[in-house]
XYZ file of C-alpha atoms in Angstrom:
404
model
C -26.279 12.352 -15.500
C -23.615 10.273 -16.476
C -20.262 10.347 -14.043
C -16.886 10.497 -16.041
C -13.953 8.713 -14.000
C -10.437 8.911 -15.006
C -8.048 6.228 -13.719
C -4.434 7.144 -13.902
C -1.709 4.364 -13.466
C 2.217 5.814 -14.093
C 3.812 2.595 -15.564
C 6.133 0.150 -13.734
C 6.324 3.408 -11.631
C 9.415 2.116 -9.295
C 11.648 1.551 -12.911
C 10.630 4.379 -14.443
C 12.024 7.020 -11.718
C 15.110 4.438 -11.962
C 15.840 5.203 -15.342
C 15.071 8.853 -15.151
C 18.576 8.805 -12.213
C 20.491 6.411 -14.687
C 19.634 6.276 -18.159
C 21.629 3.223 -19.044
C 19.014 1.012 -17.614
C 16.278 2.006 -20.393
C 15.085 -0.865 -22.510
C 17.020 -3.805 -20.450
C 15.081 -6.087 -17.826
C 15.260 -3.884 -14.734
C 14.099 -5.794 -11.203
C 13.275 -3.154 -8.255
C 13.608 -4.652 -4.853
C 15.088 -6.243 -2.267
C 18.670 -6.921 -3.031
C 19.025 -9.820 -0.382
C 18.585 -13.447 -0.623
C 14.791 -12.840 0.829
C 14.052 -9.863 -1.240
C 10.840 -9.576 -2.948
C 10.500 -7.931 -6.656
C 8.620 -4.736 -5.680
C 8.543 -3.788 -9.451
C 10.226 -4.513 -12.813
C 10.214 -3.298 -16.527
C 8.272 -4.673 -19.277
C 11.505 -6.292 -20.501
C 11.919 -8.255 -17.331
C 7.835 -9.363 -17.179
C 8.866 -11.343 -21.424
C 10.635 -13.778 -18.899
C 7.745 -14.660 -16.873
C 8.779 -12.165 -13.850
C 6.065 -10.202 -11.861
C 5.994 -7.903 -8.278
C 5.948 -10.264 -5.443
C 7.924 -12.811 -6.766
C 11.115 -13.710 -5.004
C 13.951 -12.139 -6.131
C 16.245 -15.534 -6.207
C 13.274 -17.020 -8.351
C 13.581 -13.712 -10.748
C 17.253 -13.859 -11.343
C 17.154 -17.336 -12.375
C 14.672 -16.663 -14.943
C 16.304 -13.761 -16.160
C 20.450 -13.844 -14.946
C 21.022 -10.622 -17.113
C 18.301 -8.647 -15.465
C 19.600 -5.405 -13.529
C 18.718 -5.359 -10.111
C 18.630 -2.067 -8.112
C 17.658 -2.173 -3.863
C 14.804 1.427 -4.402
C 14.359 4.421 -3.086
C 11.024 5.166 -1.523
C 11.607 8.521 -0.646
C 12.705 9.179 -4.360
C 9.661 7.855 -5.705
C 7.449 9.770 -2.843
C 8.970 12.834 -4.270
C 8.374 11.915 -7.797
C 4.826 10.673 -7.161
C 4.296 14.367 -4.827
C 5.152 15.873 -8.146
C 2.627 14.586 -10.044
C 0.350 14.865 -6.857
C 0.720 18.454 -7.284
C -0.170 18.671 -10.911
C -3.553 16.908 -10.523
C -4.365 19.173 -8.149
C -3.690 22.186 -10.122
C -6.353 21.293 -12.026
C -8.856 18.258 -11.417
C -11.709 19.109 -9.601
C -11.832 16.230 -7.460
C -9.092 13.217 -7.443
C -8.080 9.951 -4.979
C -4.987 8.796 -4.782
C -5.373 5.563 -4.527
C -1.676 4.312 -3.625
C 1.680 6.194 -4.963
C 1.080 5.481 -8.156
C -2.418 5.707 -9.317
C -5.025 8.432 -9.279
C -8.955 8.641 -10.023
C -10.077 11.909 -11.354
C -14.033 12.687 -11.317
C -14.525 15.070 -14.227
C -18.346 14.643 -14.267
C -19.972 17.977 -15.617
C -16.701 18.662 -17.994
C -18.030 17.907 -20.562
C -20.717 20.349 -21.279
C -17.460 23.088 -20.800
C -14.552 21.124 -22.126
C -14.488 17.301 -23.380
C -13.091 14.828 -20.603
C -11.143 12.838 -22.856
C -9.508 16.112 -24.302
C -8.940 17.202 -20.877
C -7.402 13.746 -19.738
C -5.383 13.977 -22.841
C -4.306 17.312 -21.965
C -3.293 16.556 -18.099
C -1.414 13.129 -19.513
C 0.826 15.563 -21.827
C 1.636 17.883 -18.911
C 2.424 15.099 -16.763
C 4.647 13.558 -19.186
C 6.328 16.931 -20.130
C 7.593 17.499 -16.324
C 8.415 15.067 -14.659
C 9.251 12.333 -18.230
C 7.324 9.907 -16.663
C 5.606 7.262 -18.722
C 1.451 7.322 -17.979
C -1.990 5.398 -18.969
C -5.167 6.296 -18.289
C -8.584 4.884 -18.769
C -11.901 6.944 -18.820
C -15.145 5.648 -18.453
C -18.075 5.703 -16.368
C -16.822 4.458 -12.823
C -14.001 3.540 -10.923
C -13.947 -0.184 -11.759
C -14.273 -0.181 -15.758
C -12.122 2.412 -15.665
C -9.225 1.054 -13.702
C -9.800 -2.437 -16.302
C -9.610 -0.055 -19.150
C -5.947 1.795 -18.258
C -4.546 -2.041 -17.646
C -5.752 -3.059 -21.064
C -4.008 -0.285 -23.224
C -0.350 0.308 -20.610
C 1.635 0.660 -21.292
C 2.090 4.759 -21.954
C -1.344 4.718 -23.643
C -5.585 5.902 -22.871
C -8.404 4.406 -23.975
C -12.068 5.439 -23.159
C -15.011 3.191 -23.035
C -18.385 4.813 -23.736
C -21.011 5.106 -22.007
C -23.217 2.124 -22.698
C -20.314 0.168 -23.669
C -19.017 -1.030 -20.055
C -20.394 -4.572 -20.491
C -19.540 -5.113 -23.888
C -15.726 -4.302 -22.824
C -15.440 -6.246 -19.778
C -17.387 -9.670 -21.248
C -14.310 -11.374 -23.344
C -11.404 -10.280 -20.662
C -10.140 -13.085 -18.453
C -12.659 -12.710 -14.847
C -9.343 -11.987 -13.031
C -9.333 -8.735 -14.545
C -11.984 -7.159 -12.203
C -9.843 -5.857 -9.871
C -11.628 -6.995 -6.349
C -11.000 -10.989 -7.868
C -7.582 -12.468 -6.199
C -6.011 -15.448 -6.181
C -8.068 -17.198 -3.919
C -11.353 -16.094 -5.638
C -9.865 -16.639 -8.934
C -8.990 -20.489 -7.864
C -12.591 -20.251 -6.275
C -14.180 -19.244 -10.037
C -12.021 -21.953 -11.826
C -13.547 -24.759 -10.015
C -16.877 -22.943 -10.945
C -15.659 -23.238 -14.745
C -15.684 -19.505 -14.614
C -12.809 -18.117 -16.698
C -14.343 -15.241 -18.424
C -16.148 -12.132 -17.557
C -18.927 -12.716 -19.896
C -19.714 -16.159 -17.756
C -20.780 -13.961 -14.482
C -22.415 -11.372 -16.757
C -24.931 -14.489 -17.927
C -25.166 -16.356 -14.195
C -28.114 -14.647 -12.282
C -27.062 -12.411 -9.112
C -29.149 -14.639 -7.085
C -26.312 -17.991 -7.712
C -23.464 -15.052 -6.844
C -25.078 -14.613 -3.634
C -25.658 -18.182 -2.684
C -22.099 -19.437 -3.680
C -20.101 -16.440 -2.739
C -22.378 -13.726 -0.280
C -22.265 -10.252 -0.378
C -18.671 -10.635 -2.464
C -20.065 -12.843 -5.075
C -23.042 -9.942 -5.446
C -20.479 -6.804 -5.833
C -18.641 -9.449 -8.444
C -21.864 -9.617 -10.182
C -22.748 -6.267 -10.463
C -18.380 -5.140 -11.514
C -19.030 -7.667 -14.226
C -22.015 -5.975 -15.707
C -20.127 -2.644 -16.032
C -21.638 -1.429 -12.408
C -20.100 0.478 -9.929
C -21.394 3.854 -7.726
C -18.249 3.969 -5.406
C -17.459 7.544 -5.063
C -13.881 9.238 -5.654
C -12.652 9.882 -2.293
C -10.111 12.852 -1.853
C -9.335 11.568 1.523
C -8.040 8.218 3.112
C -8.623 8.214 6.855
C -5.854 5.684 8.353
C -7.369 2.875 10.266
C -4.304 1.538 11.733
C -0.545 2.145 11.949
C 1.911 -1.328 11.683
C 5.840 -1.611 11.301
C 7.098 -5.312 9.961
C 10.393 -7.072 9.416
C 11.729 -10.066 7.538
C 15.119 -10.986 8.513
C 17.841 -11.809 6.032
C 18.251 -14.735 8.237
C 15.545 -16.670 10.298
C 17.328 -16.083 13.904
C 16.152 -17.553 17.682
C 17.907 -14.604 19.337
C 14.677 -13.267 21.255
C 16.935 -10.570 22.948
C 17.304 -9.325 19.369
C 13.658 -9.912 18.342
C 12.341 -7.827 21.869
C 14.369 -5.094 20.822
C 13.053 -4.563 17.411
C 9.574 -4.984 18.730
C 10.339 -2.364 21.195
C 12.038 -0.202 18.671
C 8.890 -0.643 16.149
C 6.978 0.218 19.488
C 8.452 3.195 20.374
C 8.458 4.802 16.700
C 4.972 4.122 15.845
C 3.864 5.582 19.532
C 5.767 8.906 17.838
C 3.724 8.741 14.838
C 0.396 8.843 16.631
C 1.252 11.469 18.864
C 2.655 13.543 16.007
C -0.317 12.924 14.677
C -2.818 13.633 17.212
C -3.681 9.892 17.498
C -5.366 7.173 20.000
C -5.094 3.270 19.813
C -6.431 0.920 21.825
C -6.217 -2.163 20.198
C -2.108 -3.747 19.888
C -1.228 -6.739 17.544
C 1.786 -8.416 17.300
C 2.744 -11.082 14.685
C 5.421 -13.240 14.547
C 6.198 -15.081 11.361
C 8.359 -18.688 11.813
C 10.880 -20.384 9.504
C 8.123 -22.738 7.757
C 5.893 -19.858 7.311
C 3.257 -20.735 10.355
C 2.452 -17.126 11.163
C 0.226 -16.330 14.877
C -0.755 -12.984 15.670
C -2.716 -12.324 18.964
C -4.261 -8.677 19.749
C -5.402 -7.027 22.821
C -7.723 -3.980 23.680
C -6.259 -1.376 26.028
C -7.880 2.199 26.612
C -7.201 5.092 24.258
C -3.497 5.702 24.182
C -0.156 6.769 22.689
C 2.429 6.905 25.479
C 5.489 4.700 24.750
C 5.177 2.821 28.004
C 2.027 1.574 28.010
C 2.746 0.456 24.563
C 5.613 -1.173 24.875
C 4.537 -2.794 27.650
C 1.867 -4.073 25.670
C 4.023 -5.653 22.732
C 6.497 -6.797 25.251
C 3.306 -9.138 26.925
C 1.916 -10.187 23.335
C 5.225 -11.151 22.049
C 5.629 -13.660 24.977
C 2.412 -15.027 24.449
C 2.925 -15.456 20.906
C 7.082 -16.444 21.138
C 6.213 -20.314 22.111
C 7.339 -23.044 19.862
C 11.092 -21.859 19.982
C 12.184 -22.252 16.685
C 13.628 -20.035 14.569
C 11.559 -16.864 13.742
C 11.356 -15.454 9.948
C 9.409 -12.319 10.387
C 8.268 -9.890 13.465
C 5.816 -7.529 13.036
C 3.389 -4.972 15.253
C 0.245 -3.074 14.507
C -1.381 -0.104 16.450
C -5.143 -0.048 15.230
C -8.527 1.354 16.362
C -7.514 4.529 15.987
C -9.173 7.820 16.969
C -8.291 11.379 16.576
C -7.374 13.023 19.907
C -4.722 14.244 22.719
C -4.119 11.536 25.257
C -5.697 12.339 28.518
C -3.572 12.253 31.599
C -4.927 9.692 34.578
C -4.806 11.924 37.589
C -3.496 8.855 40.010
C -2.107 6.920 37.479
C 0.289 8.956 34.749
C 3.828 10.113 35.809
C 3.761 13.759 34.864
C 7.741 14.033 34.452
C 7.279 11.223 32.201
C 4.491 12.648 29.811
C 6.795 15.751 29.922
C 9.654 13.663 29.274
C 7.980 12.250 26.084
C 6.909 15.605 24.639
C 10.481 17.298 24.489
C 11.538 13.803 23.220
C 9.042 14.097 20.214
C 10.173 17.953 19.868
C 14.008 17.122 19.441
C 12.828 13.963 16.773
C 10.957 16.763 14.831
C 13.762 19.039 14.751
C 16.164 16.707 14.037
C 14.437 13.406 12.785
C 13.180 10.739 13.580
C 16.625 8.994 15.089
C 17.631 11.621 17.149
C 16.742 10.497 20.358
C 16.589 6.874 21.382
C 16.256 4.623 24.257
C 19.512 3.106 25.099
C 18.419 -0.799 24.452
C 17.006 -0.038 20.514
C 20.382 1.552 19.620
C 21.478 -0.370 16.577
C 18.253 -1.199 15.353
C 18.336 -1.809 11.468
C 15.202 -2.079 9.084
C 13.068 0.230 10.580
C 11.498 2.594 7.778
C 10.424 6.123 8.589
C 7.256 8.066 7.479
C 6.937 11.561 6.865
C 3.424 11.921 8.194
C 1.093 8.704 8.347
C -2.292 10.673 8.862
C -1.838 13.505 5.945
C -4.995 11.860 3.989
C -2.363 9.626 1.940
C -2.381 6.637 0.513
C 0.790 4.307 1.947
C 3.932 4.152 0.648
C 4.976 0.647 -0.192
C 8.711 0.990 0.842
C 11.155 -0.802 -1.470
C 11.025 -4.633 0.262
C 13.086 -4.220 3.575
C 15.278 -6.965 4.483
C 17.936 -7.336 8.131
């Protein structure tokens, strides 16, 4: 039996919940992002891309190529909420969906149609979506994930297509090979000095040359570019790691000021495994310098998610790491190995009033958030974002680009 995949993308999601809360920004060049002199264009409108402008360029790079664009800093809890919404409505009634990120969705309707056509049905749950919440939305519908996904970026914006079954080679062959979504810019470079440019190049090399020049990647290429693809719609993510990261409007050598963010990114992430019921044992710190030479260095402890430990951890990393004193750019620390589970006190080890001490702590944060109670030394601490709940199956939110 054939599967039926529907891929879902709302368009230049960030901008469109921007001109739902202020209308006077619809059809002008609208940048979403950080505001600073390091922000980063999380998203802009169609109007905005004419000038050459895409997500992850600099902002100072963006307003020079377009000085009349409109730039507004984002809400991520707005667009959460927005993106919830329409979270809710799938639900309602697809019988099994992925979010893939906040603003994208695959839909398995296999079966439909022998009760109800899946293109009439995709239709159908595009018009509802559009109807409450005003939101512009593509989709593509095809036979998997992949051809799918190329489909809905081929007809955006606010448009569907579906390729037929059958047809999944014949649509991908004339499209530039950096269409396939698993090919970035470092493959892509890696295919131009092949003289690959199009799809239809790949679908014509045998699998075998894939495999020699390029391993098990250059094999899953191979088989995306013939239309093939079995991954599976998956309802639920299961978070592999936790991480909290900050670029600073200005590089800075103060590493009084850089220990206390690390401790303050510390201390709030050790909250968000123990809210929810999480182990690490693996800590990574990064540090990020002024001409971009970025070290990390990790280490292994056993199962844990009590601040001290933790902090003590980062605290040791960070000192390792903090060596060439120059000025630092970016700071950033990652809890990762993660298992479900209650942390298990160490009879001669653990300070019982302590472990107490932490659990009213995380009581008062859920009853009055997150900032409620603090240690003394990470009062002040700016640029830390919050998460609702990290392990509730989600994909990520990709905050609006912080910035100190």
């Amino acid at each position: 039996m054939n599967r039926n995949i529907v891929h879902i993308d709302l368009d230049t999601f960030f901008v469109s919940c921007e001109r739902l809360m202020n209308r006077e920004l619809i059809g002008k060049p609208v940048l979403v992002g950080g505001v600073s002199g390091r922000g980063v264009v999380a998203a802009c409108s169609y109007e905005a891309r004419q000038y050459g402008i895409h997500s992850a360029m600099p902002m100072q790079m963006a307003r020079r190529l377009c000085p009349e664009a409109i730039v507004v800093k984002g809400n991520s809890s707005i667009y959460s909420k927005f993106s919830d919404q329409i979270t809710d409505i799938i639900k309602e009634g697809a019988p099994l969906y992925e979010k893939s990120s906040i603003d994208e969705f695959y839909i398995d309707v296999s079966g439909m149609d022998k009760f109800y056509g899946c293109y009439k049905w995709a239709q159908e749950l595009r018009e509802r979506i559009i109807d409450e919440t005003l939101l512009p939305i593509s989709f593509g519908l095809s036979t998997n994930k992949t051809v799918s996904k190329v489909a809905t970026g081929e007809i955006k914006p606010n448009a569907y297509q579906q390729i037929e079954s059958g047809h999944e080679k014949e649509f991908l062959a004339p499209l530039p090979v950096k269409k396939i979504p698993m090919v970035g810019d470092q493959t892509y470079k890696m295919l131009l000095s092949m003289g690959i440019r199009y799809v239809k190049t790949i679908q014509e090399m045998p699998i075998e040359l894939m495999d020699k020049v390029m391993g098990k990647n250059g094999i899953a290429l191979w088989k995306k570019a013939q239309g093939i693809d079995n991954s599976l719609v998956e309802p639920y993510h299961e978070r592999k790691s936790i991480s909290s990261s900050l670029t600073f409007e200005k590089d800075t050598i103060d590493v009084q000021a850089l220990k206390k963010l690390l401790l303050a990114m510390a201390e709030k992430l050790a909250f968000y495994l123990r809210n929810g019921n999480k182990l690490t044992s693996c800590v990574t710190v990064t540090v990020r310098y002024s001409d971009f030479d970025t070290r990390t260095r990790q280490k292994r402890i056993s199962y844990t998610s009590l601040d001290h430990t933790l902090i003590q951890t980062t605290m040791e990393l960070f000192d390792q790491l903090y060596t060439r004193r120059v000025l630092v750019r970016l700071v950033g620390v990652r809890f990762s190995h993660l298992v479900g589970g209650s942390y298990q006190m160490k009879l001669f080890e653990d300070d019982t009033k302590l472990i107490n001490l932490y659990q009213r702590m995380d009581k008062i944060r859920n009853r009055y958030g997150q900032n409620a109670v603090q240690r003394a030394s990470t009062l002040g601490t700016r640029g830390i974002g919050q998460m609702s709940n990290p392990f509730n199956g989600q994909p990520p939110v990709i905050p609006a680009h912080r910035r100190m």
